[in-house]
PDB file of C-alpha atoms in Angstrom:
ATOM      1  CA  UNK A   1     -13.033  17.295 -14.309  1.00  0.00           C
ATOM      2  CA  UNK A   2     -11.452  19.459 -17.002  1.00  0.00           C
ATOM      3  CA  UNK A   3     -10.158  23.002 -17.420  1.00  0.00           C
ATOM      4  CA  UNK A   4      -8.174  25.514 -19.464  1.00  0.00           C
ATOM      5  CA  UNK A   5      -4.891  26.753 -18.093  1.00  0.00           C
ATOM      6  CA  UNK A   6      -3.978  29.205 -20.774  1.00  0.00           C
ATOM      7  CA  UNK A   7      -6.163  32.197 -21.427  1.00  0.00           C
ATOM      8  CA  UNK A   8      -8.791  32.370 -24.090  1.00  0.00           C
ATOM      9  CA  UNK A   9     -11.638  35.236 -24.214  1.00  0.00           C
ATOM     10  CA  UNK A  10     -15.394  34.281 -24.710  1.00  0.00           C
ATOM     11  CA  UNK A  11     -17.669  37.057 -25.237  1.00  0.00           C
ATOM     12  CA  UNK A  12     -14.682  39.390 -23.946  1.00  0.00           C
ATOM     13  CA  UNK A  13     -13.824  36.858 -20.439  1.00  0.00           C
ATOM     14  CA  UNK A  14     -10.969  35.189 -19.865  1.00  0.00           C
ATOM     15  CA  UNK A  15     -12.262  31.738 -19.165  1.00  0.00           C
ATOM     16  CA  UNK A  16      -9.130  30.269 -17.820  1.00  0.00           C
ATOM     17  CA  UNK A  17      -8.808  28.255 -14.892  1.00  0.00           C
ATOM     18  CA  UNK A  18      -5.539  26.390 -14.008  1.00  0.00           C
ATOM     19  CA  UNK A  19      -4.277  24.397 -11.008  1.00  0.00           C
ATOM     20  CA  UNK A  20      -2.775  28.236  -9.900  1.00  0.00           C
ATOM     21  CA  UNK A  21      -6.284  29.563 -10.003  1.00  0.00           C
ATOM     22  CA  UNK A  22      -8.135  26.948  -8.153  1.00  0.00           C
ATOM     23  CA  UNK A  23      -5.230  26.638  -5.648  1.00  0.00           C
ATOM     24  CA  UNK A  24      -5.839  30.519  -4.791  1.00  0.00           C
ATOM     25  CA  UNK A  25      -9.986  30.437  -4.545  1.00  0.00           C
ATOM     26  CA  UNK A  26      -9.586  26.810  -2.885  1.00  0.00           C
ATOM     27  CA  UNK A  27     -13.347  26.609  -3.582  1.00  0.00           C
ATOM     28  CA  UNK A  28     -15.369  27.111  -6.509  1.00  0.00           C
ATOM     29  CA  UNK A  29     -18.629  26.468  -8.593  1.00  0.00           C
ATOM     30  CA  UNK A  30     -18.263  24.026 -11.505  1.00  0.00           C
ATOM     31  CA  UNK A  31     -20.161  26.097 -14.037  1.00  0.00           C
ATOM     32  CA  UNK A  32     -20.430  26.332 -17.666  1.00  0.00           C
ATOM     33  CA  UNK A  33     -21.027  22.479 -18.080  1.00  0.00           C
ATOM     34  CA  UNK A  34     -23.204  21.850 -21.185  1.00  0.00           C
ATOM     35  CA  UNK A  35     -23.399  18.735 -22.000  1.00  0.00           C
ATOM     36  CA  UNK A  36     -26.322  16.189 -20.715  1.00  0.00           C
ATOM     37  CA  UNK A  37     -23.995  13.615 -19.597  1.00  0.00           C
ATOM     38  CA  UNK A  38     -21.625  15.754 -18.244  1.00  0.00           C
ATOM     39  CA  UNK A  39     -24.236  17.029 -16.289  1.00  0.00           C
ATOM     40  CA  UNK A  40     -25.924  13.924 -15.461  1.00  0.00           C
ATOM     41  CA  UNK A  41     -22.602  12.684 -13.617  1.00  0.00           C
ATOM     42  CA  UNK A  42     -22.478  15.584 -11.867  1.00  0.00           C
ATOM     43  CA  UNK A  43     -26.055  15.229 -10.694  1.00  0.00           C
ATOM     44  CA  UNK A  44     -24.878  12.121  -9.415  1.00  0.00           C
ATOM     45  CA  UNK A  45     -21.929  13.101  -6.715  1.00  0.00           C
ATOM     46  CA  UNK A  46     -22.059  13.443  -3.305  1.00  0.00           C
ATOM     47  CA  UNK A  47     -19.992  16.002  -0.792  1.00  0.00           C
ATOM     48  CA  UNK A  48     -16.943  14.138  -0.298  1.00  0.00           C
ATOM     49  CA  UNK A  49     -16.399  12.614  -3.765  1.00  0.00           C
ATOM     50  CA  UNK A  50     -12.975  12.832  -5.106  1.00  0.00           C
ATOM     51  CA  UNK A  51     -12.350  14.679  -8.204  1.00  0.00           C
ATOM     52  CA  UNK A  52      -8.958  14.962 -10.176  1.00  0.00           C
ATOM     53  CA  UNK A  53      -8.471  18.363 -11.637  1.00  0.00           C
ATOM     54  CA  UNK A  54      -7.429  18.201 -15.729  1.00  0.00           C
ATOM     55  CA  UNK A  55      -5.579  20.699 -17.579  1.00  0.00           C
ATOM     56  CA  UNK A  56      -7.318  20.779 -21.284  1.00  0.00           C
ATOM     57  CA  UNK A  57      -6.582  22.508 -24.090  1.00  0.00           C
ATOM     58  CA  UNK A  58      -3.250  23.198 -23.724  1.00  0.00           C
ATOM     59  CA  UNK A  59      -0.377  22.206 -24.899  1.00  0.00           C
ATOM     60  CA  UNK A  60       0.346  19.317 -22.471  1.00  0.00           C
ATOM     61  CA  UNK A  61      -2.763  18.273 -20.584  1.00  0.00           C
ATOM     62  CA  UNK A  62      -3.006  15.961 -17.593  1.00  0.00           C
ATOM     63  CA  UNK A  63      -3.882  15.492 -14.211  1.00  0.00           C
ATOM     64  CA  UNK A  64      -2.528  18.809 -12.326  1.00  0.00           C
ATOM     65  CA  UNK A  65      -4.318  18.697  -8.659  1.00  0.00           C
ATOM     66  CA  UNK A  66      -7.090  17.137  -6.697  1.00  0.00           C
ATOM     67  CA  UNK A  67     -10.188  17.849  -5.519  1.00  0.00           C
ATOM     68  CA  UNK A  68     -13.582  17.068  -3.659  1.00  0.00           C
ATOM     69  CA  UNK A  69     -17.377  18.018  -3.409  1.00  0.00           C
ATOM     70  CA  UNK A  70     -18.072  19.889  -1.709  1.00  0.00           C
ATOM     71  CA  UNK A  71     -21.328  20.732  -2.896  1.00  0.00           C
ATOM     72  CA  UNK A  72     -24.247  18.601  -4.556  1.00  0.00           C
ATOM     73  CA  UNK A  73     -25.554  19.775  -7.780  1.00  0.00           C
ATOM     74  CA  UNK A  74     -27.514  22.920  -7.988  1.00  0.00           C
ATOM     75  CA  UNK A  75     -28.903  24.705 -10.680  1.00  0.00           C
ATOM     76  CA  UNK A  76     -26.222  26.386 -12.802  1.00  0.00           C
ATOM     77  CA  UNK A  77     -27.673  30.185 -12.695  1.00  0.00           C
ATOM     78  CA  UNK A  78     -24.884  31.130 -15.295  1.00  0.00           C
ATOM     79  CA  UNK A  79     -27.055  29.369 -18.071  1.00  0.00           C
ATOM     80  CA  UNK A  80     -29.574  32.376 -17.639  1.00  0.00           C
ATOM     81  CA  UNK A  81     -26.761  34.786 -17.737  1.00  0.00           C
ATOM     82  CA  UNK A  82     -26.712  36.915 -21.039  1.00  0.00           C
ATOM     83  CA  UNK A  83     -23.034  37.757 -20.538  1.00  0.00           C
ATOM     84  CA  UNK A  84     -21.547  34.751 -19.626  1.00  0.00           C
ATOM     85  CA  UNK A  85     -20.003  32.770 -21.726  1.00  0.00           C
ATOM     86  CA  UNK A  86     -22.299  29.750 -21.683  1.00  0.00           C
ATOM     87  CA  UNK A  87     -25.083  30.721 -21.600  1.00  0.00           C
ATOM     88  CA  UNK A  88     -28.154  29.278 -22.742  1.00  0.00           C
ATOM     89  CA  UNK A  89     -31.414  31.254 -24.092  1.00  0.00           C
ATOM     90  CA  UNK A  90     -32.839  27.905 -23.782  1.00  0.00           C
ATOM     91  CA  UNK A  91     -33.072  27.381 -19.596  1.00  0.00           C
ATOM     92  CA  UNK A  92     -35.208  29.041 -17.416  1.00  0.00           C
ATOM     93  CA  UNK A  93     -34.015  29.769 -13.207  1.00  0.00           C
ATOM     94  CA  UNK A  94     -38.108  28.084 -12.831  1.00  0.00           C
ATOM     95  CA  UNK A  95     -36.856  25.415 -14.823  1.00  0.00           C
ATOM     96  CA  UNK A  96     -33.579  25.269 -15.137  1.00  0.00           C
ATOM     97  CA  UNK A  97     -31.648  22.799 -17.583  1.00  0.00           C
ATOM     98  CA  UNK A  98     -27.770  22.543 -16.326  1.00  0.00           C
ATOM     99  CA  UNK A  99     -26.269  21.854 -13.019  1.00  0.00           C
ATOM    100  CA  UNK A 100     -23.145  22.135 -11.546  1.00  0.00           C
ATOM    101  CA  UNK A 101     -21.482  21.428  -7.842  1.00  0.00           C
ATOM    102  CA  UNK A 102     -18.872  23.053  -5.744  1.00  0.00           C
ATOM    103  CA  UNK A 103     -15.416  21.668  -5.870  1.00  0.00           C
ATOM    104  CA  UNK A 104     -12.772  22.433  -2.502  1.00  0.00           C
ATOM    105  CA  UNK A 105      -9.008  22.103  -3.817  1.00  0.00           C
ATOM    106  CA  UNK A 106      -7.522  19.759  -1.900  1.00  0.00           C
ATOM    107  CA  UNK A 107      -3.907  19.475  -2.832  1.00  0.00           C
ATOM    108  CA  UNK A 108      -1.546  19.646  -5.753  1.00  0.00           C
ATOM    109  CA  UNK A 109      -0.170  16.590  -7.822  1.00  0.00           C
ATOM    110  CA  UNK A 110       3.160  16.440  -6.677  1.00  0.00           C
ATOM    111  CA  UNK A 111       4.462  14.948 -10.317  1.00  0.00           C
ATOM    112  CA  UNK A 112       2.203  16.336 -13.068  1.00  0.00           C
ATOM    113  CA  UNK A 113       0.597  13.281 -14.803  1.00  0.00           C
ATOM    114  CA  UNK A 114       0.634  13.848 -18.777  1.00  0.00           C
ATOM    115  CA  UNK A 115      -1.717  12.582 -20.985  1.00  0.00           C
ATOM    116  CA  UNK A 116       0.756  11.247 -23.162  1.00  0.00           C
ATOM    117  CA  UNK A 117       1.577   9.066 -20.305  1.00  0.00           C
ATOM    118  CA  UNK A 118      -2.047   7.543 -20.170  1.00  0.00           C
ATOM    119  CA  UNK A 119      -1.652   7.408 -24.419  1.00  0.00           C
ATOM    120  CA  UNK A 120       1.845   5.700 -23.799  1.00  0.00           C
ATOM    121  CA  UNK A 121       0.399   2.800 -21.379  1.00  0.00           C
ATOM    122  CA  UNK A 122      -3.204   2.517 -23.259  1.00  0.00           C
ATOM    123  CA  UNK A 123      -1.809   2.107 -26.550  1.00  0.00           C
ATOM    124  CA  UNK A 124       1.272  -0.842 -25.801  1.00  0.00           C
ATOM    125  CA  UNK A 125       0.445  -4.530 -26.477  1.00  0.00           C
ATOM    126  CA  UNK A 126       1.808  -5.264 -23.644  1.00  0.00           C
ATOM    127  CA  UNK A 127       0.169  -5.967 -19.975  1.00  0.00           C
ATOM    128  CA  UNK A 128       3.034  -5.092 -18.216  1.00  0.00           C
ATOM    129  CA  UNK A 129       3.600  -1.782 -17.157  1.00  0.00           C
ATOM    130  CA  UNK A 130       7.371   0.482 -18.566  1.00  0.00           C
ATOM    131  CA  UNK A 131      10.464  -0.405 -15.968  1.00  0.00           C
ATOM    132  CA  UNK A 132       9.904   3.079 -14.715  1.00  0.00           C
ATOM    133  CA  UNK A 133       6.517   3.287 -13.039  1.00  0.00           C
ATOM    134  CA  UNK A 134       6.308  -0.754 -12.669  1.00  0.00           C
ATOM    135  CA  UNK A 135       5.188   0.312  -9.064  1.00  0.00           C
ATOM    136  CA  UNK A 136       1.743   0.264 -10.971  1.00  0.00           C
ATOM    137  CA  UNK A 137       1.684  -3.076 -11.485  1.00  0.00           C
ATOM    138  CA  UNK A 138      -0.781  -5.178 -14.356  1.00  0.00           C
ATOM    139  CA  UNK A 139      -3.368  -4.421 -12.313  1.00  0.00           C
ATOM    140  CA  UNK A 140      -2.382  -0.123 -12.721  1.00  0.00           C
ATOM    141  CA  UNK A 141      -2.081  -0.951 -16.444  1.00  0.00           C
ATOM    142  CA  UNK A 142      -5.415  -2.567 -16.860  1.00  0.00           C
ATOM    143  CA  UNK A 143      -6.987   0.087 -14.634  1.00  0.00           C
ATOM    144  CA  UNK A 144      -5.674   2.896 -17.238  1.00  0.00           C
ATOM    145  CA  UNK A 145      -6.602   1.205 -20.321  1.00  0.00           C
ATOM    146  CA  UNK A 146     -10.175   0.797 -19.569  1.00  0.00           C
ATOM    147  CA  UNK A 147     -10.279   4.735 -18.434  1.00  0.00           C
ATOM    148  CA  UNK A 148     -12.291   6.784 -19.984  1.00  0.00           C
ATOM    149  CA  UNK A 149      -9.821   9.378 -20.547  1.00  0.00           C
ATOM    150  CA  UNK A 150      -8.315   6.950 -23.040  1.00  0.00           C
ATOM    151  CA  UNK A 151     -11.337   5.637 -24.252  1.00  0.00           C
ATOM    152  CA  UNK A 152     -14.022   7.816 -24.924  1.00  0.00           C
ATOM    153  CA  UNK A 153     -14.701  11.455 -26.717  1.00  0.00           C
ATOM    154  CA  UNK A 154     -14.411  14.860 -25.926  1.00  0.00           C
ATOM    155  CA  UNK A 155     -16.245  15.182 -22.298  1.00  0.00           C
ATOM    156  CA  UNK A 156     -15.542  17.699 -19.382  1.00  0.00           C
ATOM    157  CA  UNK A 157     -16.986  15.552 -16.394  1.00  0.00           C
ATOM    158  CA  UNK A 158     -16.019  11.520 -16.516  1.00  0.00           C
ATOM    159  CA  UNK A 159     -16.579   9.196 -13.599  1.00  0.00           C
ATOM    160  CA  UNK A 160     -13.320   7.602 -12.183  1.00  0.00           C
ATOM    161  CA  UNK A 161     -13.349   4.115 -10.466  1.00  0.00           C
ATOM    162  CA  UNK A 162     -11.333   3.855  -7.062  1.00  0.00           C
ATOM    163  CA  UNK A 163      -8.724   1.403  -8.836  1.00  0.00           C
ATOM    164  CA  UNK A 164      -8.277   4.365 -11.485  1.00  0.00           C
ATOM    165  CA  UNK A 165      -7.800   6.802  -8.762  1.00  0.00           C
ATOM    166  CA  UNK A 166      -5.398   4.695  -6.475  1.00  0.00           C
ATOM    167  CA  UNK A 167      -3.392   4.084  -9.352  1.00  0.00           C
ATOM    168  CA  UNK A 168      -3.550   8.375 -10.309  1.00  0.00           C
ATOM    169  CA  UNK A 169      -2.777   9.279  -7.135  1.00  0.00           C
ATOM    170  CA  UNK A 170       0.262   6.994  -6.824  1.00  0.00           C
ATOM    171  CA  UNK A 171       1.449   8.123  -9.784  1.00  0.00           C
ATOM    172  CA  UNK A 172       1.341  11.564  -8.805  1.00  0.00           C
ATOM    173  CA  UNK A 173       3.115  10.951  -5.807  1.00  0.00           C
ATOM    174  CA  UNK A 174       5.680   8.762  -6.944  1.00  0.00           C
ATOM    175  CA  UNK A 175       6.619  10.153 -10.633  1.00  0.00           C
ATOM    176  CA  UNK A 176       9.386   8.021 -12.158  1.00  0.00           C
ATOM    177  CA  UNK A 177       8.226   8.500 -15.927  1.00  0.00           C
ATOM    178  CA  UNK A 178      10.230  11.669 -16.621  1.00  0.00           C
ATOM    179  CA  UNK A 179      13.152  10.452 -19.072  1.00  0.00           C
ATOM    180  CA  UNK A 180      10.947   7.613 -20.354  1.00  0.00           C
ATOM    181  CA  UNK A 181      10.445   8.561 -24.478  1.00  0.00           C
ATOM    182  CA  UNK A 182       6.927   8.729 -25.501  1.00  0.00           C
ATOM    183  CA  UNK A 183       4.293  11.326 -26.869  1.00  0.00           C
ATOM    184  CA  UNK A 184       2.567  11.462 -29.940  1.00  0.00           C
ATOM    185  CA  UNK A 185       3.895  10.107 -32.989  1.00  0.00           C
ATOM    186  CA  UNK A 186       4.362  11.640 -36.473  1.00  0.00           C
ATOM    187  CA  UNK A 187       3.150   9.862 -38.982  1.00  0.00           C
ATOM    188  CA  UNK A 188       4.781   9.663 -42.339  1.00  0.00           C
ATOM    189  CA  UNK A 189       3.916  10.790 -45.618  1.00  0.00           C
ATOM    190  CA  UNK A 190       0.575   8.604 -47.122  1.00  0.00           C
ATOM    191  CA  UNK A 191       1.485   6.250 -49.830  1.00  0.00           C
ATOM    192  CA  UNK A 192      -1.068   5.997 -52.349  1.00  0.00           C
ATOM    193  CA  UNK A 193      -1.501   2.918 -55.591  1.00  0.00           C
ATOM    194  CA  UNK A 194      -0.152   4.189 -58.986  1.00  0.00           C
ATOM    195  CA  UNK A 195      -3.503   2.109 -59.848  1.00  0.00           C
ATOM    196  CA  UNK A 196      -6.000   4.409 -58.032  1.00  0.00           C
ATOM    197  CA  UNK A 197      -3.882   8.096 -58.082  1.00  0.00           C
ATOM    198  CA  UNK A 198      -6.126  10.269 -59.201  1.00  0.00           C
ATOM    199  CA  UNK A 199      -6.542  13.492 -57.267  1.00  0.00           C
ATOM    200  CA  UNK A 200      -7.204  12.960 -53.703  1.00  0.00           C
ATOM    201  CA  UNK A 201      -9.341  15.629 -51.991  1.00  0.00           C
ATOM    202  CA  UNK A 202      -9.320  16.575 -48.718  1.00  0.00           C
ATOM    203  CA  UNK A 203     -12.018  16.537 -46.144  1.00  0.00           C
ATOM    204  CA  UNK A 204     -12.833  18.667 -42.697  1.00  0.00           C
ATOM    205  CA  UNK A 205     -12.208  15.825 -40.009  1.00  0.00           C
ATOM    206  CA  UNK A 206     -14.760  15.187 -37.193  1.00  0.00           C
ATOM    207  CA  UNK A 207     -12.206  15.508 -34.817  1.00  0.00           C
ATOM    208  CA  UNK A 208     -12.718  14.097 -31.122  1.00  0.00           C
ATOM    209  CA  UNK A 209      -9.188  15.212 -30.040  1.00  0.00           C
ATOM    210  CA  UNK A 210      -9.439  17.403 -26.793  1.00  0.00           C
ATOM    211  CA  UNK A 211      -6.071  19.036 -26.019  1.00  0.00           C
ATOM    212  CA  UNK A 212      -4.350  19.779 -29.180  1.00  0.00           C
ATOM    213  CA  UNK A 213      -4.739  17.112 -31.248  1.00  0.00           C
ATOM    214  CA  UNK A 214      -4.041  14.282 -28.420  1.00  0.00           C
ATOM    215  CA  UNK A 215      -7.118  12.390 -29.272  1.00  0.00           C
ATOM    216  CA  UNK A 216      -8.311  12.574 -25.853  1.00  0.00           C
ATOM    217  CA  UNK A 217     -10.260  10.785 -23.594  1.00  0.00           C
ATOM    218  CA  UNK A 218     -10.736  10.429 -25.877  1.00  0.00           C
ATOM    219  CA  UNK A 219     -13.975  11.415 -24.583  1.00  0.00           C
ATOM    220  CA  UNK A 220     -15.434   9.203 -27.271  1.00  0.00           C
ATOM    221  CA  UNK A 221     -17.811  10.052 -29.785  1.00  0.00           C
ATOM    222  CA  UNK A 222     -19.995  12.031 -27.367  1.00  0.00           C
ATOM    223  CA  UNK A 223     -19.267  15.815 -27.900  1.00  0.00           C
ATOM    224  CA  UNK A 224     -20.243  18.834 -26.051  1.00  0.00           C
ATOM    225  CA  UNK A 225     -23.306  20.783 -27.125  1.00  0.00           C
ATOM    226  CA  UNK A 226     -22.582  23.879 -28.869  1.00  0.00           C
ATOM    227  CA  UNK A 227     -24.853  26.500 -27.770  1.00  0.00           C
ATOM    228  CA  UNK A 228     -25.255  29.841 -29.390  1.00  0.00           C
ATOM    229  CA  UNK A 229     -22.307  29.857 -31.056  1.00  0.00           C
ATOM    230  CA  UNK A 230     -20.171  29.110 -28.401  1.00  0.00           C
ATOM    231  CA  UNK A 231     -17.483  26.097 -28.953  1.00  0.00           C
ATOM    232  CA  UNK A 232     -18.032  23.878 -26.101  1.00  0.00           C
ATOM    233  CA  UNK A 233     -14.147  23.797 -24.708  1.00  0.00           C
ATOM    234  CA  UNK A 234     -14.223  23.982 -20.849  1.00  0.00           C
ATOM    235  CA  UNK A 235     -12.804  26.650 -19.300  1.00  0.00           C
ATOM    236  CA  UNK A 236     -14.216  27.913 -16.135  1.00  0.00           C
ATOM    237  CA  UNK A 237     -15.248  31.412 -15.300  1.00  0.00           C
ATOM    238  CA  UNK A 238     -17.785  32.044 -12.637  1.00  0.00           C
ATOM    239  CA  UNK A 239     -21.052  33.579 -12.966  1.00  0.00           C
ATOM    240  CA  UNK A 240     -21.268  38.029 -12.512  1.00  0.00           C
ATOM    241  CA  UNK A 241     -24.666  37.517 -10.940  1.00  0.00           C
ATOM    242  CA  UNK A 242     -26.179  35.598  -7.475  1.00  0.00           C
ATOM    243  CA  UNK A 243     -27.655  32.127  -7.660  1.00  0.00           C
ATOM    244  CA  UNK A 244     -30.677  34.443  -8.181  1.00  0.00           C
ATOM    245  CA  UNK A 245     -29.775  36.718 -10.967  1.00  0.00           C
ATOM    246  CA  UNK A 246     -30.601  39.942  -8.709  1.00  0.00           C
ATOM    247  CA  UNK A 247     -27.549  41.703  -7.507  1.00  0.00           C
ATOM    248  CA  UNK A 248     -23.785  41.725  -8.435  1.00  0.00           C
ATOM    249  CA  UNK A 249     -21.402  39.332  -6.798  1.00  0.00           C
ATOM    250  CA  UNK A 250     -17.492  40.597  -7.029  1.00  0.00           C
ATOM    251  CA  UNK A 251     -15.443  38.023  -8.786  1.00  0.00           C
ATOM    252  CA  UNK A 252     -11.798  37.242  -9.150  1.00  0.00           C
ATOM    253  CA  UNK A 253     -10.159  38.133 -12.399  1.00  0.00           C
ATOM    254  CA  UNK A 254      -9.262  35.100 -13.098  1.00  0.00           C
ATOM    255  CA  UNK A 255     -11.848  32.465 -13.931  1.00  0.00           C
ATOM    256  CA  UNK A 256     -13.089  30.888 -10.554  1.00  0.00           C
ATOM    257  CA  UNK A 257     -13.898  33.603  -7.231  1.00  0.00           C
ATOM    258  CA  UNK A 258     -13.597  32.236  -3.798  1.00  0.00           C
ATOM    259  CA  UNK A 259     -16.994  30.510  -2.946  1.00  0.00           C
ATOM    260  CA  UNK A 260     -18.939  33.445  -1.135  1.00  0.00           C
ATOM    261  CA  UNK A 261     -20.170  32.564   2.666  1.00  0.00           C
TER     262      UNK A 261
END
């Protein structure tokens, strides 16, 4: 599950919402999801699943922390919230659209697990894994190539298998990967046929990169919704009203309050 550790304002709130954050509230609603399949996974958990908390959108995203349910999905009451950032003229509190669950910080990753990491692994020909994390075995390295994080499209919610999340978590703990050489690679200047050079013009691209131009999880081909405006990017602020909408609720100034009792 993904979030922004660097500030950004939406409709004048900061929706950021880093490892720091979530380590301080220690629980929290997942709100401001927008997307049907995002929201359909979420649907799907149960208190006790295991999440692994993302930094996206920044300049070097990866897995930062872990996580659990702590809460089965509910109706997201900041869709009906005029003020927050995602909010959705569309859904209803008698019939609401989006969802979300609490998530209880469990712990932090003790190495920080880059992206570029998962890139590095996903993208080589080869089935064994680099001399520094061979701890992961072909096994680890099949496990990470078939994730969806290197896979897929722009998505804030993805399901993780248990292989995946042995192999995470052992990474985390272990580390090992920090003088190996690897990130994203420049590519060189485009060479184009003196038979075809007339003028070439340049397009917008349909991007699917997530965190600065690290094609993520790709997330693949599936985007979020874009709802009033608002860029989908996932940062996490909690709602300014109760689940419902009567009376004000105090919130942190960061992005997430301590779950009230």
């Amino acid at each position: 599950m993904k979030a922004e550790p660097d500030s950004r304002v939406v409709k004048g709130k900061d929706v950021k919402f880093s490892v720091d954050d979530f380590e301080a509230v220690k629980t929290t609603p997942w709100e401001g999801v927008r997307n049907f399949e995002a929201r359909n996974l979420m649907k799907q958990m149960s208190i006790g699943d295991k999440i692994l908390f993302y930094h996206s959108n920044c300049k070097n995203p990866g897995i930062a922390g872990f996580a659990e349910v702590s809460k089965e999905a509910y109706p997201d009451y900041t869709a009906w919230d005029s003020s927050h950032p995602y909010f959705d003229v569309k859904t209803k509190q008698d019939d609401p659209k989006w969802f979300m669950i609490d998530a209880t910080f469990l712990s932090r990753a003790a190495h920080f697990v880059p992206l570029s990491l998962f890139r590095h692994i996903a993208d080589s020909a080869s089935s064994d894994p680099p001399d520094k994390i061979a701890y992961i075995g072909t096994d680890g390295v099949k496990a990470i190539k078939a994730m969806p994080l290197v896979t897929r499209g722009r998505l804030s919610v993805q399901a993780v298998n248990e292989e995946c999340w042995g192999i995470i978590h052992m990474l985390a703990e272990k580390g090992g990967w920090e003088e190996m050489a690897f990130g994203k690679k420049k590519s060189g200047p485009r060479k184009t046929s003196a038979k075809n050079s007339g003028p070439i013009q340049k397009t917008k691209a349909n991007s699917t990169d997530d965190d600065h131009g690290n094609a993520v999880e790709a997330e693949a081909g599936t985007s979020e919704e874009i709802l009033d405006g608002v860029e989908p990017r996932k940062k996490r602020k909690a709602s300014e009203i109760d689940q419902d909408g009567l009376k004000e609720v105090p919130r942190r100034r960061s992005v997430r309050t301590k779950k009230e009792k």
